[in-house]
Coordinates of C-alpha atoms and ligand atoms in Angstrom, one line a residue:
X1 CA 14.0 -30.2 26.6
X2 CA 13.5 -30.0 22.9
X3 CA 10.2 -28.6 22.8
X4 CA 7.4 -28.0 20.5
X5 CA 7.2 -24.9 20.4
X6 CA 10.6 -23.0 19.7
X7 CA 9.4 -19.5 19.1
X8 CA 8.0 -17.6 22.5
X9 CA 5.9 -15.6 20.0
X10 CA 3.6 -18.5 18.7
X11 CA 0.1 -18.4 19.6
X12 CA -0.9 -19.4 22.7
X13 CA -1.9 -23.3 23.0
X14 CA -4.9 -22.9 23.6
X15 CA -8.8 -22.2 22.3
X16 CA -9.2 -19.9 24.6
X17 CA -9.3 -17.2 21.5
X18 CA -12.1 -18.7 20.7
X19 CA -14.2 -18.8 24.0
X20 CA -13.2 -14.7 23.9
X21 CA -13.8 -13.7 20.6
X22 CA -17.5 -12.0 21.0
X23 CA -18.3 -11.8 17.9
X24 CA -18.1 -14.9 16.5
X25 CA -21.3 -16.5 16.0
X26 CA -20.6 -19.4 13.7
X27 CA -17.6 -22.7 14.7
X28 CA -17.2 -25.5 12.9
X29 CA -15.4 -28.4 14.3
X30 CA -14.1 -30.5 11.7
X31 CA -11.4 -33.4 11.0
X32 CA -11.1 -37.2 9.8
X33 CA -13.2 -39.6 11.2
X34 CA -12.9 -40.7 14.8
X35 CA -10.3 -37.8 15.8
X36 CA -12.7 -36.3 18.5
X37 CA -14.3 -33.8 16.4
X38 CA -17.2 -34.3 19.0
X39 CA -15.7 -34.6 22.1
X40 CA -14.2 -31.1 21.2
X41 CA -17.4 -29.8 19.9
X42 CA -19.0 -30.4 22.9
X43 CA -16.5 -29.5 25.2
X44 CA -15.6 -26.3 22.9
X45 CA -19.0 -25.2 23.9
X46 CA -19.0 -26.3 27.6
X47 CA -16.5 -23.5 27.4
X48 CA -18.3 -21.0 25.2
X49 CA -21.5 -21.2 27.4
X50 CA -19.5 -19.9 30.2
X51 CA -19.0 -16.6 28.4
X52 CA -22.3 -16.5 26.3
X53 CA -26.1 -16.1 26.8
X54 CA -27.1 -19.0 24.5
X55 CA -24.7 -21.7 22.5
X56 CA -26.2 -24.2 20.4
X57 CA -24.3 -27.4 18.5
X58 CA -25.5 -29.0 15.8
X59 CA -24.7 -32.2 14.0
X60 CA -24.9 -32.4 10.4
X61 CA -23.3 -35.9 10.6
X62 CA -25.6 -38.5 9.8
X63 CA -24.1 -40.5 12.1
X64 CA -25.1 -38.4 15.0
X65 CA -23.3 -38.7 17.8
X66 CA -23.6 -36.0 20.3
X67 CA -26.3 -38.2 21.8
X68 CA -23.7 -40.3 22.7
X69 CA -21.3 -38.2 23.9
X70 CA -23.5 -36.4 26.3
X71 CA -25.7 -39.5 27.3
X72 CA -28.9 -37.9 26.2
X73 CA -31.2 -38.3 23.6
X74 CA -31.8 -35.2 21.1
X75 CA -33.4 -34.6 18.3
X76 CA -34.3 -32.3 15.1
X77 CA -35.5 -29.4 17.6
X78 CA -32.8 -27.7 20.1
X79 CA -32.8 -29.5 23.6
X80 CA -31.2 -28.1 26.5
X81 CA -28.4 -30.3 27.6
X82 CA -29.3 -31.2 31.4
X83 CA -27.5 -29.6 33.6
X84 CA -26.9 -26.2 31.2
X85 CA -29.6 -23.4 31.2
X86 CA -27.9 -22.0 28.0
X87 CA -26.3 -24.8 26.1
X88 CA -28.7 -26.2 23.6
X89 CA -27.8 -29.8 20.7
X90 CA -29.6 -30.9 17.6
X91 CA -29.2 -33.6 15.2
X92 CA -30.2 -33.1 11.9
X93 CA -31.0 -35.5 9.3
X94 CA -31.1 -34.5 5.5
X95 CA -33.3 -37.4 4.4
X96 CA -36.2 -35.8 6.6
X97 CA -35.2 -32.9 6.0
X98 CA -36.0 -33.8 2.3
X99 CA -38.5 -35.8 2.7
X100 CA -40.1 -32.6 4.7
X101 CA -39.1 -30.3 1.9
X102 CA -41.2 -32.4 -0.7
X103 CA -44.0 -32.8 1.9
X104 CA -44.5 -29.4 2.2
X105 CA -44.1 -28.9 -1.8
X106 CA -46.6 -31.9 -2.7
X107 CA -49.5 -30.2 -0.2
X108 CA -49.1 -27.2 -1.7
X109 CA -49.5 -28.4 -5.1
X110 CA -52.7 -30.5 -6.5
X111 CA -53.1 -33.9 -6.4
X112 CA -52.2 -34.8 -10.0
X113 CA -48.6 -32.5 -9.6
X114 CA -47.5 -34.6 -6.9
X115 CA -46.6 -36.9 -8.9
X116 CA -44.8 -34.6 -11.2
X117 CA -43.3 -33.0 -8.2
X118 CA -42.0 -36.4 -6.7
X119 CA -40.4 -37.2 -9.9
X120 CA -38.5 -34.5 -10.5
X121 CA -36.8 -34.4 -6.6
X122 CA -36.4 -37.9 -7.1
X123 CA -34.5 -37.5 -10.6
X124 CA -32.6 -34.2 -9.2
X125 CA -31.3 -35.8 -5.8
X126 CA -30.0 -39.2 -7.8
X127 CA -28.2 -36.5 -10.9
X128 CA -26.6 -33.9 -8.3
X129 CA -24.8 -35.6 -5.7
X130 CA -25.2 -33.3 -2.5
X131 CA -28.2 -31.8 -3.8
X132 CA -30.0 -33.0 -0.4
X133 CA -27.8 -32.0 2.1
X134 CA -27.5 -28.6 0.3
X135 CA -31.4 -28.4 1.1
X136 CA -31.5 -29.6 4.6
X137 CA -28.8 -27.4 5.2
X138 CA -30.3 -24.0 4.0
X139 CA -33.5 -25.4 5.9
X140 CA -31.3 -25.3 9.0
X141 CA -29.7 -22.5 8.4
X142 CA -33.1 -20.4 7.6
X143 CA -34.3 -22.1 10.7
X144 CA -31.0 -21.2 13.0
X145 CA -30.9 -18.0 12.3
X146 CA -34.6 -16.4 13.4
X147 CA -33.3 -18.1 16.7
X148 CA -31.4 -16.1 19.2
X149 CA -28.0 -18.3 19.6
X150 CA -25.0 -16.2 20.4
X151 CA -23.0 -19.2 19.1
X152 CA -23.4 -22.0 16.5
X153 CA -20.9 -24.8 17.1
X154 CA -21.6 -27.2 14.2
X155 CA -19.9 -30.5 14.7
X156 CA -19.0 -31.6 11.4
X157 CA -19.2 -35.1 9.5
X158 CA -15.6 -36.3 8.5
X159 CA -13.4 -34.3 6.4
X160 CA -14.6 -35.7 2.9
X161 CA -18.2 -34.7 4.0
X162 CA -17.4 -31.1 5.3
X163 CA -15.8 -30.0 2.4
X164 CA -19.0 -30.7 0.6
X165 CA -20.6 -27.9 2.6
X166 CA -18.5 -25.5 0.8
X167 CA -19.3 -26.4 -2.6
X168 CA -23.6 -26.1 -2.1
X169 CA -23.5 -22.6 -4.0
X170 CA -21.9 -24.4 -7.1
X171 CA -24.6 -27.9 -6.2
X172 CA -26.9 -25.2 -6.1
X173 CA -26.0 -23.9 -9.7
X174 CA -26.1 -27.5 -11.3
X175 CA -29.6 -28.2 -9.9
X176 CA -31.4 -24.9 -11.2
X177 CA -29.3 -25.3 -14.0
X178 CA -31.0 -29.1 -14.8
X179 CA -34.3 -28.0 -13.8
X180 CA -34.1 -24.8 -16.2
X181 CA -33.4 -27.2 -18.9
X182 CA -35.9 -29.5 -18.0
X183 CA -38.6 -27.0 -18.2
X184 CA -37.2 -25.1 -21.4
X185 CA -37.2 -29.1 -22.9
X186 CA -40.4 -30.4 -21.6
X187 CA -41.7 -27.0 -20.1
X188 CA -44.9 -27.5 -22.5
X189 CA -45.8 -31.2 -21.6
X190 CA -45.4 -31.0 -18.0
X191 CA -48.4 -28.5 -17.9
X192 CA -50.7 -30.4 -20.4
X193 CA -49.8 -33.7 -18.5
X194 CA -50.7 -32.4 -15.6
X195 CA -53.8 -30.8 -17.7
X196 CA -54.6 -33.9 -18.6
X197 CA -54.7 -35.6 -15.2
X198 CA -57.1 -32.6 -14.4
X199 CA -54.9 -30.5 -12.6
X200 CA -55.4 -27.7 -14.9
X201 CA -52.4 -25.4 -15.9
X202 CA -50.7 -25.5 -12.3
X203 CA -51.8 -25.7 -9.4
X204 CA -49.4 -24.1 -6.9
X205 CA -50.2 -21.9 -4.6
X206 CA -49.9 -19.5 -7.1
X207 CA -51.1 -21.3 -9.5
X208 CA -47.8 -22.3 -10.9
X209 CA -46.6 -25.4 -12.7
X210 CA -44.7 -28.2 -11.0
X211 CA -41.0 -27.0 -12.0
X212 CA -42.2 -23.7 -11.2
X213 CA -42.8 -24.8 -7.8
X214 CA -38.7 -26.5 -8.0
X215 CA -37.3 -23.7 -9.5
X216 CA -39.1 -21.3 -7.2
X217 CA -37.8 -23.3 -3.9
X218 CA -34.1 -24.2 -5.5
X219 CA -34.0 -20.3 -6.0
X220 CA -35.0 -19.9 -2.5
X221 CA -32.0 -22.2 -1.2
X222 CA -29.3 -20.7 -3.8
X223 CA -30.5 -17.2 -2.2
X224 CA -29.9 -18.7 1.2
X225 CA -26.8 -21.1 0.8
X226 CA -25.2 -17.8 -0.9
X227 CA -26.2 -15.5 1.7
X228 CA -24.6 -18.2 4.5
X229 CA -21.8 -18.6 2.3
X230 CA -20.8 -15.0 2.6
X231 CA -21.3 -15.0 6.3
X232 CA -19.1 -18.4 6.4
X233 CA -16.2 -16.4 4.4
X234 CA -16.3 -13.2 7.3
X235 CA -13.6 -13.7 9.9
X236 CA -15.2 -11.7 12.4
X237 CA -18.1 -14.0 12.3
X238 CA -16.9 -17.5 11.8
X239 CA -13.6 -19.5 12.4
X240 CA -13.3 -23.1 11.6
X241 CA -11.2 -25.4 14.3
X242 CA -9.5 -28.5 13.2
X243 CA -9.1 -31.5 14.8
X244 CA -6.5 -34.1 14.1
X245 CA -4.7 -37.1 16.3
X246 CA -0.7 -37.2 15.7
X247 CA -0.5 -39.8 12.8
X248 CA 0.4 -39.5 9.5
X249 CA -3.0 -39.3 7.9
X250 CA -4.8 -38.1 10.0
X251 CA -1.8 -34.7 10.0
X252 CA -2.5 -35.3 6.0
X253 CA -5.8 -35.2 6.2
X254 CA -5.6 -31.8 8.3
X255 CA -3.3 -30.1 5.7
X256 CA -5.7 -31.0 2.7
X257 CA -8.8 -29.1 5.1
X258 CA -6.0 -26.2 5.7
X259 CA -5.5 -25.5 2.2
X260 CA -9.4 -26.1 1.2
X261 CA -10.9 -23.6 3.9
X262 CA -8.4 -21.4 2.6
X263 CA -9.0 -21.5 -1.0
X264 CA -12.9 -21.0 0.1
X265 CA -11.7 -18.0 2.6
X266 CA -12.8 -19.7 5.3
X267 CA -10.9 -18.5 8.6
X268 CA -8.9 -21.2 10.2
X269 CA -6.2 -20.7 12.9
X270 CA -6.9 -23.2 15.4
X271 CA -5.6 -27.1 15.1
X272 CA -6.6 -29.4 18.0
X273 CA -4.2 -32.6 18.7
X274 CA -6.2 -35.0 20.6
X275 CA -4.8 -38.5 22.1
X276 CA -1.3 -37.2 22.8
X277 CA 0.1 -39.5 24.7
X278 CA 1.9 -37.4 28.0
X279 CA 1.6 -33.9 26.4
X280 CA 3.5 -32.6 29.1
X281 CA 7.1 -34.5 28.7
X282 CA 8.5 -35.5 25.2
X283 CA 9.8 -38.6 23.6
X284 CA 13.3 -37.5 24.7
X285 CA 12.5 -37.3 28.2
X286 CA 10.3 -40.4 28.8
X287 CA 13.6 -42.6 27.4
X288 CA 15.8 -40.7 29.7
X289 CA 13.0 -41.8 32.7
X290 CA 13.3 -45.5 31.1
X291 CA 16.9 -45.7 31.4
X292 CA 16.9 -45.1 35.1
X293 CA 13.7 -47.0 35.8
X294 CA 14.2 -50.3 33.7
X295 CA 16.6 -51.9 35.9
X296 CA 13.2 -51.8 38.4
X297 CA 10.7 -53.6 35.8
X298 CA 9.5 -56.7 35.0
X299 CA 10.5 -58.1 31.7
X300 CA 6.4 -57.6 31.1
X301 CA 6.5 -54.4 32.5
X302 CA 10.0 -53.2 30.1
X303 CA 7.8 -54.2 26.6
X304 CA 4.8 -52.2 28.0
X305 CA 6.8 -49.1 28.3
X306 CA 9.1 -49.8 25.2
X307 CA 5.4 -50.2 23.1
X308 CA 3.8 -47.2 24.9
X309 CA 7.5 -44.9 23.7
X310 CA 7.9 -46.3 20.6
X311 CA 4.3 -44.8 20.1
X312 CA 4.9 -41.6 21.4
X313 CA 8.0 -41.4 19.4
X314 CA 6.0 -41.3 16.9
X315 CA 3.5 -39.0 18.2
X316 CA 5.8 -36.9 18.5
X317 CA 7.3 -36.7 15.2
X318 CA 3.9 -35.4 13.7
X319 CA 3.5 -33.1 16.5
X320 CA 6.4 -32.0 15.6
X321 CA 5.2 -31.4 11.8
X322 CA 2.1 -29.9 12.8
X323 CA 4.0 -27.4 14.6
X324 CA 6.3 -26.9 11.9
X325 CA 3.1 -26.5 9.3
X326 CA 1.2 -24.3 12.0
X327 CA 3.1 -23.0 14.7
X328 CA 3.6 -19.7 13.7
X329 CA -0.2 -19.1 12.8
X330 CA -2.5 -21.3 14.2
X331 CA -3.1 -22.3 18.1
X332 CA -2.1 -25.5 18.5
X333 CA -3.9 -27.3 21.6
X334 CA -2.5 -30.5 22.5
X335 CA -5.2 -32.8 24.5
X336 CA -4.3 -35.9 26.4
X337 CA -5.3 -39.8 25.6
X338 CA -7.5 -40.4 29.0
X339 CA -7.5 -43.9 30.1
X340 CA -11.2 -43.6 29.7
X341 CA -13.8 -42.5 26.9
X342 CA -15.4 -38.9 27.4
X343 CA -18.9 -39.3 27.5
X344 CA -21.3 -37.4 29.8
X345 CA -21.3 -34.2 30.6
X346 CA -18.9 -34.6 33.6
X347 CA -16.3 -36.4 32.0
X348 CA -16.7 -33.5 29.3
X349 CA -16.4 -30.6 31.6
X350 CA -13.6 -31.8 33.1
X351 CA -12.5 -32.7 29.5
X352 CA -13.1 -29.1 28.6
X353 CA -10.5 -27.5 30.8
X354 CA -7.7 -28.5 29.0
X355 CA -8.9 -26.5 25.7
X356 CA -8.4 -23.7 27.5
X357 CA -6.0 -24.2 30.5
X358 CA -3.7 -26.4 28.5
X359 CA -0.7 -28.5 29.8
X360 CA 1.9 -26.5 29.9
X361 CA 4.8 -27.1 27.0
X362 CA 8.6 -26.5 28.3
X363 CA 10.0 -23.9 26.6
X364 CA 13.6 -24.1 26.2
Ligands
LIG1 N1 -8.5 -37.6 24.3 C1 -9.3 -38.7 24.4 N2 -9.0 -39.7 25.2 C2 -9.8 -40.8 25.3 N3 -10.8 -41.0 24.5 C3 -11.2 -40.1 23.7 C4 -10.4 -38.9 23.5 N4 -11.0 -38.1 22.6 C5 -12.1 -38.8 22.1 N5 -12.2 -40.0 22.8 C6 -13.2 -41.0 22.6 O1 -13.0 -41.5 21.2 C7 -14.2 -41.8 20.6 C8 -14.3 -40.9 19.3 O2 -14.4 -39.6 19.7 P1 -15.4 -38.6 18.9 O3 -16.7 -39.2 18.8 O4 -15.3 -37.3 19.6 O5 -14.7 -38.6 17.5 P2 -15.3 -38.0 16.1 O6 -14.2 -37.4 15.4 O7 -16.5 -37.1 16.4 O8 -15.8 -39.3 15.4 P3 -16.7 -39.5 14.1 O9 -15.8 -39.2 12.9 O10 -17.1 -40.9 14.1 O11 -17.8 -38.5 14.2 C9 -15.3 -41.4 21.6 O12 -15.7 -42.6 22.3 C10 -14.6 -40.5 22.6 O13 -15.1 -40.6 23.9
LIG2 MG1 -18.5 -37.2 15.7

């Protein structure tokens, strides 16, 4: 059989390396929309929480749907998923998140700089693109980590989305940098207008102006986002696992992720196929199975199977790529197309086996 994988010395099909290695306290699953980042974020760490004390996922897709793939309703604060003592999902959302951030900020400060305040986030969230994600995110992450997770799975938004997380420290840069202009500009009539409206000459909790307040939490953030960043770029503590499905762009898609983790030095060596069509035999192999059987089928049942094989020719020609891209560095797990959606934390156990106990690939 011409398989996959040619070389006996690839790594192992499977994410079991993950599941074992200790110290990694930080996963992200990411890919192009619809792949099954999800499905193997969640099964990923059905896996993990086998091995560990206490895994947590997290969603920082807007679009949340790890609801949906377990059937149960969570929300900003960590739920147990039923059924798990140690497996613990939640959703964030960065306009609450904001929204939060600017709450607390306005209490803090005096009536009359609440305006001011509200002003400024509103002007620096529609000028830095990112700006509030960047916030929710270090809120999250100063949140996550005075918890006592073992393991952080975050199941990423689509590709486009993700690779925004990497550039916070330089969103980060842009918005101190506008509000240190802003206050060098109108530094001197920010404090009378707020004088004027009888809020005195700042009235922070120390006493500070409005963009002292900003720049005080921005700083706050930057010192955060760069301090996550750092743990982000340490192999021993994080790893990144890609997901794709065996179509052109979606393989594209992968290779552009590849090549930006690793210009960030994120560590990457693990590429998920999902919806393989009979990961066990190859295109070859299924025709050879045709020819005999044909003579037996319907006319019907012939275009079915002609369909369903000129699709997994195709499959099989980016598996093929992805192999040739990968193989020799990366564990590449091939996971089935089910007949049936994974949802529900059966379906996703089950689901979950094949990370680790993959089918098992012919070697010639
Ligand atoms: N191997 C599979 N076989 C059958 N159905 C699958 C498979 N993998 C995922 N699905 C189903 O496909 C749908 C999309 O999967 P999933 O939500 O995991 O993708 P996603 O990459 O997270 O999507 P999004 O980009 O929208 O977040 C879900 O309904 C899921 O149950
Ligand atoms: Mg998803």
């Amino acid at each position: 059989m011409a398989s996959f994988e040619d070389d006996i010395d690839v790594p192992d099909p499977s994410l079991m390396n993950v599941v074992e290695q200790d110290s990694l306290k930080w996963i992200f699953v990411g890919g192009k929309g619809g792949v099954g980042k999800t499905t193997t974020s969640c099964c990923l760490s059905i896996q993990l929480a086998k091995k560990r004390n206490k895994v947590l996922i997290v969603s920082t897709d807007p679009a949340h749907n790890l609801s949906d793939a377990f059937c149960q309703k969570f929300g900003r604060d960590p739920m147990l998923v039923d059924g798990f003592d140690n497996l613990y999902v939640m959703e964030i959302d960065a306009n609450a998140d904001m929204d939060k951030i600017q709450g607390e900020m306005s209490a803090a400060a005096g009536d009359d700089e609440q305006s001011v305040l509200q002003s400024l986030m509103g002007d620096l969230t529609s000028s830095i693109p990112g700006i509030d994600e960047a916030m929710s995110f270090s809120e999250l992450m100063k949140q996550v980590q005075t918890m006592d997770y073992d393991t952080i799975v975050f199941d990423t938004a689509p590709t486009g989305h993700t690779l925004r997380l990497l550039s916070f420290p330089t969103i980060m840069e842009k918005a101190l940098g506008k509000i240190m202009d802003l206050k060098d500009k109108f530094g001197g009539m920010l404090s009378s207008m707020s004088g004027l409206m009888g809020g005195g000459a700042g009235t922070g909790p120390n006493g500070e102006s409005p963009t002292d307040m900003m720049l005080g939490k921005l700083e706050e953030t930057r010192e955060i986002i760069n301090k996550v960043n750092t743990m982000f770029q340490d192999p021993t503590v994080t790893t990144f696992v890609c997901v794709c499905i065996p179509e052109f762009l979606s393989i594209f898609e992968t290779e552009r992720l590849v090549q930006e983790l690793s210009k960030f030095g994120i560590d990457s060596h693990n590429v998920v196929i999902n919806q393989v069509l009979f990961p066990e035999k190859d295109a070859e192999e299924l025709a050879e199975w045709f020819e005999e059987e044909k003579g037996k089928l319907s006319k019907e049942a012939r275009e079915i199977c002609s369909k369903m094989m000129a699709r997994k020719k195709m499959q099989d020609k980016y598996i093929g790529q992805c192999f040739d891209l990968y193989g020799d560095d990366f564990h590449i797990v091939l996971q089935p197309l089910l007949d049936h959606e994974v949802r529900g934390v059966e379906k996703l156990t089950d689901f979950s086996e094949t990370l680790v106990n993959p089918v098992d690939l012919e070697v010639d």
